[in-house]
Coordinates of C-alpha atoms (C1' of nucleotides) in Angstrom, one line a residue:
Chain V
X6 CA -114.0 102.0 -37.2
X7 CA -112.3 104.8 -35.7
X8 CA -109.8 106.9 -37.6
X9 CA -106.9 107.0 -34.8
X10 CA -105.7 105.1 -31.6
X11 CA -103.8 104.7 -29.1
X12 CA -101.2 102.3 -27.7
X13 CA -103.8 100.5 -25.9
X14 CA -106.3 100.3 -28.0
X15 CA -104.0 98.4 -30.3
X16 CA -102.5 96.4 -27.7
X17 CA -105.6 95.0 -26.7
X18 CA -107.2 94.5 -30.0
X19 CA -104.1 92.5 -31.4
X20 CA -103.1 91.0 -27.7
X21 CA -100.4 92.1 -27.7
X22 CA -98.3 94.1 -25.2
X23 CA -97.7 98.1 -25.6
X24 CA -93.9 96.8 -25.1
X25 CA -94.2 95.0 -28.1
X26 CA -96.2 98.0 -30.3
X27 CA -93.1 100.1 -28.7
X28 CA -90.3 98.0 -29.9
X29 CA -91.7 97.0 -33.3
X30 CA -91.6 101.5 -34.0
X31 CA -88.1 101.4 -32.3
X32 CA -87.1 98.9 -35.1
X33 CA -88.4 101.0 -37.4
X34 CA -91.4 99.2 -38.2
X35 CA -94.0 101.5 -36.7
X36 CA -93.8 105.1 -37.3
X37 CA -96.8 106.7 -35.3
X38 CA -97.7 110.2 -34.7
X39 CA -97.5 112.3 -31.5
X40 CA -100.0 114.6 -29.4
X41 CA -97.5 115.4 -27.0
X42 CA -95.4 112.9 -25.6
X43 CA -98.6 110.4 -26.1
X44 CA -98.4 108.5 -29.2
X45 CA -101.4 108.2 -31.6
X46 CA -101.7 105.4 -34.4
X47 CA -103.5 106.3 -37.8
X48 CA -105.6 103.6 -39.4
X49 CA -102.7 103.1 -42.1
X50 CA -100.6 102.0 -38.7
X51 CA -103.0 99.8 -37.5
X52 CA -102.9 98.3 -40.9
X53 CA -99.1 97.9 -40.9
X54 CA -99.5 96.3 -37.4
X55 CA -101.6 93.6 -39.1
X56 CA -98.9 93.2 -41.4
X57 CA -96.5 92.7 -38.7
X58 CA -98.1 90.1 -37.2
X59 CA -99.7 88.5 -40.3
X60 CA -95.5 88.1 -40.9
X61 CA -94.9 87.1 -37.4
X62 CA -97.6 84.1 -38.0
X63 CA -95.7 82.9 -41.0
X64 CA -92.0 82.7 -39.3
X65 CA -90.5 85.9 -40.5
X66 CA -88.2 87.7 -38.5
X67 CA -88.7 91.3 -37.8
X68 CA -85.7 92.3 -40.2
X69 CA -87.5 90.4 -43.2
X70 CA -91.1 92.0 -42.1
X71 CA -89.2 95.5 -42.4
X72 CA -88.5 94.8 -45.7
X73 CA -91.5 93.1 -47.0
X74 CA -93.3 96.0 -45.8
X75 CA -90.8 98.4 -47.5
X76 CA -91.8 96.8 -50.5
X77 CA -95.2 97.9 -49.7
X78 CA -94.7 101.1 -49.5
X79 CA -91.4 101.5 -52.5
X80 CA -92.1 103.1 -55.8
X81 CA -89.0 103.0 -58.1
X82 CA -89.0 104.6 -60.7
X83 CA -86.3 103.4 -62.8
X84 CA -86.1 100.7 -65.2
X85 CA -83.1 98.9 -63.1
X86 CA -84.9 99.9 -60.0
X87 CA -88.1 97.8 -61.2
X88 CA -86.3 94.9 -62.5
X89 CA -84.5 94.5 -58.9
X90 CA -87.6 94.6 -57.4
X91 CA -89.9 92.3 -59.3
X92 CA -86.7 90.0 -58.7
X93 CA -87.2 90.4 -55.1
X94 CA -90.6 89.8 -55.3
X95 CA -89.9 86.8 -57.3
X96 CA -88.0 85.4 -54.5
X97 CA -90.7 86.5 -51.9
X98 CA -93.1 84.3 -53.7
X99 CA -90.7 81.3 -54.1
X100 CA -90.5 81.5 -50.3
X101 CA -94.0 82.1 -49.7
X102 CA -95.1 79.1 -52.1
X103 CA -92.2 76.4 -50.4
X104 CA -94.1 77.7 -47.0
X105 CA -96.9 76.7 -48.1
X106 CA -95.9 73.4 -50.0
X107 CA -94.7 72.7 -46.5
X108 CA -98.2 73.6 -45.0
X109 CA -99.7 71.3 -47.1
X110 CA -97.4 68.4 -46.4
X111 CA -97.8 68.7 -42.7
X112 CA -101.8 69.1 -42.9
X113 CA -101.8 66.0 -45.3
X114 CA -99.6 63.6 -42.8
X115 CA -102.3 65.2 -40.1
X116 CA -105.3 63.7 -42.2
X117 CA -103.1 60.4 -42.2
X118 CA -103.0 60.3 -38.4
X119 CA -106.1 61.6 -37.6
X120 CA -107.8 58.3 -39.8
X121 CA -105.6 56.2 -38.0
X122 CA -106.4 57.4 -34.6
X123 CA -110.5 57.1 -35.9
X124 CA -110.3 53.6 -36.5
X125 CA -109.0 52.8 -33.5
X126 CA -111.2 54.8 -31.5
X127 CA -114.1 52.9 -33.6
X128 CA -112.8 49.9 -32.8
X129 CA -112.4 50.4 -29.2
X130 CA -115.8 51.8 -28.9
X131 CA -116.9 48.2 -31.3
X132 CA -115.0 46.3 -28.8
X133 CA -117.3 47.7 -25.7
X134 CA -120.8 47.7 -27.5
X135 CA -120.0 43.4 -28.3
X136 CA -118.7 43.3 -24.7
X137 CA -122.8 44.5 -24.0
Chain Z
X2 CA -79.9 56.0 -50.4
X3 CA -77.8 55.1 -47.4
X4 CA -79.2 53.6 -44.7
X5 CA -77.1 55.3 -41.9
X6 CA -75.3 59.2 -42.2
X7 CA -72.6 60.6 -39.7
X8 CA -72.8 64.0 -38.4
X9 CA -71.3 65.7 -41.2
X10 CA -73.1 64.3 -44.4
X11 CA -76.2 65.2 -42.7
X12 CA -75.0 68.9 -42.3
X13 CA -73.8 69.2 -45.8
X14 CA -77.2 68.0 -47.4
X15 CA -79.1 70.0 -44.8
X16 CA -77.2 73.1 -44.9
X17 CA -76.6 73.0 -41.4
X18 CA -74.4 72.9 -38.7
X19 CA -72.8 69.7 -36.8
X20 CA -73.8 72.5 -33.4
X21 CA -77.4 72.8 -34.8
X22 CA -77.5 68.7 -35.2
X23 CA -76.5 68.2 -31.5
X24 CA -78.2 71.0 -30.2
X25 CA -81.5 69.3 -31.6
X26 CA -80.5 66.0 -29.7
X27 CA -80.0 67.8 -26.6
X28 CA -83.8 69.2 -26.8
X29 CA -84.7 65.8 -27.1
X30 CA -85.7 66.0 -31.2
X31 CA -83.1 63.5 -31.9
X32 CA -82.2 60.3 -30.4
X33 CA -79.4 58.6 -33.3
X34 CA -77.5 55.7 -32.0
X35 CA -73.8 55.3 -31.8
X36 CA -70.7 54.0 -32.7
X37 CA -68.2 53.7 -29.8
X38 CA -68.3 58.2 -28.9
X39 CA -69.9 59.1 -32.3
X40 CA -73.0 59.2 -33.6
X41 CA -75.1 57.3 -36.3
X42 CA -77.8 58.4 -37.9
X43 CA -80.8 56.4 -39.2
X44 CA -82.7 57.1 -42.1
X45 CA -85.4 57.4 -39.5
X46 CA -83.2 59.7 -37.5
X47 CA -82.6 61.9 -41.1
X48 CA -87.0 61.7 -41.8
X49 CA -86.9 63.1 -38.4
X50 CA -84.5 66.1 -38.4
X51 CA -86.2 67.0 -42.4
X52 CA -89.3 67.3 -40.1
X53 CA -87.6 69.4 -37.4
X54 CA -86.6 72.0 -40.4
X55 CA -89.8 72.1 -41.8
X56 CA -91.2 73.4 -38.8
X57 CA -88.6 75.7 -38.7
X58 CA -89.2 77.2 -42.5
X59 CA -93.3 77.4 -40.8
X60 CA -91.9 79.0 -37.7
X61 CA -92.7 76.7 -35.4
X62 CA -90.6 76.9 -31.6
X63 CA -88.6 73.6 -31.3
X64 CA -91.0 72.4 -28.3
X65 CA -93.7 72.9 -30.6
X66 CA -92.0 70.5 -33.4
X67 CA -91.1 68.5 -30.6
X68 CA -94.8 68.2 -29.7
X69 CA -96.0 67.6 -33.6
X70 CA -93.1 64.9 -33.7
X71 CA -94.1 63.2 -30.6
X72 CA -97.5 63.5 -32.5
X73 CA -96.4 61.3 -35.6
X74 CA -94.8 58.8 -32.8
X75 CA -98.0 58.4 -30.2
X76 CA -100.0 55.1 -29.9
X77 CA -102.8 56.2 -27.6
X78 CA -104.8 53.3 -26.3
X79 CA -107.4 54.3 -24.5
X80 CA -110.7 56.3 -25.8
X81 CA -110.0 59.3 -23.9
X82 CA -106.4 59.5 -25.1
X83 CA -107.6 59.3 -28.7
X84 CA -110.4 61.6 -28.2
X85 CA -107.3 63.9 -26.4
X86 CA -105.2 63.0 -29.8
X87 CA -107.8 63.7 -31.9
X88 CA -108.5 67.3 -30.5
X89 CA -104.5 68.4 -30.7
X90 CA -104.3 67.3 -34.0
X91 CA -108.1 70.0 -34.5
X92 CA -105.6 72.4 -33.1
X93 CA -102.5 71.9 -35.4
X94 CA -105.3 72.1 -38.3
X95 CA -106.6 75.5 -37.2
X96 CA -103.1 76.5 -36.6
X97 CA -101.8 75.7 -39.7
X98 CA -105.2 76.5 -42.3
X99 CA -104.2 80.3 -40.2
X100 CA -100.7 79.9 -41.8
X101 CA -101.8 79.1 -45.0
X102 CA -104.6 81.9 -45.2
X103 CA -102.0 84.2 -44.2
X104 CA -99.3 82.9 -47.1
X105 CA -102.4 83.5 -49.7
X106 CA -103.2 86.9 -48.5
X107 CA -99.7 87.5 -48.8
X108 CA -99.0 86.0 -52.0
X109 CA -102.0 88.5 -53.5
X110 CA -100.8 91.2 -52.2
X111 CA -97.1 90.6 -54.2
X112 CA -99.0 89.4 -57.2
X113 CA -100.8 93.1 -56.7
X114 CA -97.8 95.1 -56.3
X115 CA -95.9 92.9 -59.2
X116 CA -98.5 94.2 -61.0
X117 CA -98.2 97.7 -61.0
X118 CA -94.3 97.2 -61.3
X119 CA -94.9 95.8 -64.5
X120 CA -97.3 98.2 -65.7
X121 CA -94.8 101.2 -64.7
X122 CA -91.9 99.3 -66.5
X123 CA -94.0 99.2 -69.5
X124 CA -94.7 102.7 -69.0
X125 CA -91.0 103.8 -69.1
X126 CA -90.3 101.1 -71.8
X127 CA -92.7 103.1 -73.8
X128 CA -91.3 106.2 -73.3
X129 CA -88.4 105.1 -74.5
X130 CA -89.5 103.9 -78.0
X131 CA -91.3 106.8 -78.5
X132 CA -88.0 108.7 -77.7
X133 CA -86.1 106.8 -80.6
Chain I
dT20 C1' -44.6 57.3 -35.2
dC21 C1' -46.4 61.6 -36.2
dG22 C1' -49.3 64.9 -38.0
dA23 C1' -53.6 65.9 -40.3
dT24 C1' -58.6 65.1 -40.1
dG25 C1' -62.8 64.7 -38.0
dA26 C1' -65.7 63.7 -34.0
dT27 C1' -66.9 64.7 -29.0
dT28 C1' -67.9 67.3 -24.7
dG29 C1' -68.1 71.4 -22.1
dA30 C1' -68.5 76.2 -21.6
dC31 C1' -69.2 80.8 -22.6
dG32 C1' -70.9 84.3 -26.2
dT33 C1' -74.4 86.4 -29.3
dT34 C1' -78.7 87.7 -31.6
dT35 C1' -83.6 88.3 -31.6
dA36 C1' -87.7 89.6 -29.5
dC37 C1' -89.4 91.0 -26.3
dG38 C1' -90.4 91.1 -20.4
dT39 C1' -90.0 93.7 -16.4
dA40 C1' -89.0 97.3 -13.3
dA41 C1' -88.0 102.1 -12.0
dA42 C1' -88.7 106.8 -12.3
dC43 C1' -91.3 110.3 -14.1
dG44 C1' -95.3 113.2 -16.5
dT45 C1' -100.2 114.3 -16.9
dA46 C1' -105.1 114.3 -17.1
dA47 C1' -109.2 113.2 -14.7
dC48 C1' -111.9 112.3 -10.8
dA49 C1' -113.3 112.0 -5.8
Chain P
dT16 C1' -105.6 118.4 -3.7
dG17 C1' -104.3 113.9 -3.5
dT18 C1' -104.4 109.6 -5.9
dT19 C1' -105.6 106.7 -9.6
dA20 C1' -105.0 105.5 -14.3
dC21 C1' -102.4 105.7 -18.4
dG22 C1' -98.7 107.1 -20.8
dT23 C1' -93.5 107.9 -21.4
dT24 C1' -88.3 106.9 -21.4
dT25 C1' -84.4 104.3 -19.8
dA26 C1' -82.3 100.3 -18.6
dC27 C1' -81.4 95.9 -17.2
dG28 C1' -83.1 90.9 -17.6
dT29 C1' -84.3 86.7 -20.2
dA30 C1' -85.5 82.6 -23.2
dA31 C1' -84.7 80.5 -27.5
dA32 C1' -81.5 78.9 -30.9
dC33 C1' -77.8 78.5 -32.0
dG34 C1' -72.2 80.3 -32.8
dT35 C1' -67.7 79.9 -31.3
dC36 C1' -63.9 78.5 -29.0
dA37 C1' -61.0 75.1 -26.3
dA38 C1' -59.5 70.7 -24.9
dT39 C1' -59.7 66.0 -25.9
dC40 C1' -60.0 61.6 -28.3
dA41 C1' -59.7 58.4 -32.4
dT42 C1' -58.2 57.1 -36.8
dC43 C1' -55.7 56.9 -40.8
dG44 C1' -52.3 57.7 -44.3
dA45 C1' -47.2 59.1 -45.0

DNA sequence: TCGATGATTGACGTTTACGTAAACGTAACA
DNA sequence: TGTTACGTTTACGTAAACGTCAATCATCGA
């Protein structure tokens, strides 16, 4: 695994478009290095790229990914400071757990349907064998 | 439980708009009868629109709800139409076991960093008593 | 009968998250 | 020494998902 990248590289490995890589840094997300005008991505960039999309996946708009990933990266240090933030993390998680009650629901009602369509494809394919 | 809703109580228990309501018939998601120029809503029509907004909260496009609706709705007849079925629904599986991996990777990483927040509160909470 | 209340249909506006094109720089390669 | 391949900035365009009027209609209580 290489140490560094470039817009490319990342663009292809996460097919995506260097468009995309370019706004996510001009929203602040992204905060690569330069060799000259050329911009070079460190492994802890590629990282928060995952992290991007990873967020992406589950919904979140870019606004919210900027501040999860602050969160990441925050160390507060005093008491008030901390208690704010396990708060917000507290409500990160109640999000993150209804996401996945809903996840669960959906994949449930799929199991339903899928059973369903099974039995009727078994008795279709019944139907032809006593046609024989 | 009601067995028909206007416009309007459906908003209120949704915490939505009446635009976002009609906006979702106009895409085709809803299809409530009516009552002379206004609408009525079935409890089918309200199952429906909870399933619209929990594709939403999973970040889902509407023509992708609308194709996991039309999903739920389907009565394919024919083997190859079930066999068809049956592979969509293999999709939406993957698709959302990805989700879910992702909301668990995520909810680690906030139980990691929730952590070390508590660890440095006790830290300064310490401090403090040892001040006194 | 009149005004408030609530619903409807346009129609244009707005935000988010990029797409796309133009114009330019630069390093390598034939 | 072109030209090809990537890279850059700037800027306008766009699709999705609504927000926000404005004009109109229907009803209902005072």
């Amino acid at each position: 695994m290489p140490s560094s990248f470039n817009i490319t590289e990342l663009s292809k490995e996460f097919c995506i478009t260097t468009r995309t890589i370019r706004f996510y840094e001009s929203e602040g997300l992204l905060q690569p290095e330069r060799n000259g005008r050329n911009r070079v991505y460190s492994a802890r960039d590629r990282v928060q790229l995952k992290l991007i999309l990873r967020g992406k996946r589950l919904g979140f708009s870019l606004s919210e990914i900027a501040d999860m990933i602050s969160m990441y990266h925050a160390e507060p240090g005093e008491i008030a400071q901390l208690e704010y933030f396990l708060n917000r993390i507290h409500d990160r998680r109640l999000h993150l757990n209804q996401k996945r009650d809903d996840i669960e629901l959906t994949l449930a009602e799929l199991t339903s349907i899928e059973q369903q369509c099974n039995n009727r494809l078994e008795n279709l394919k019944r139907a032809i064998n006593d046609e024989e």
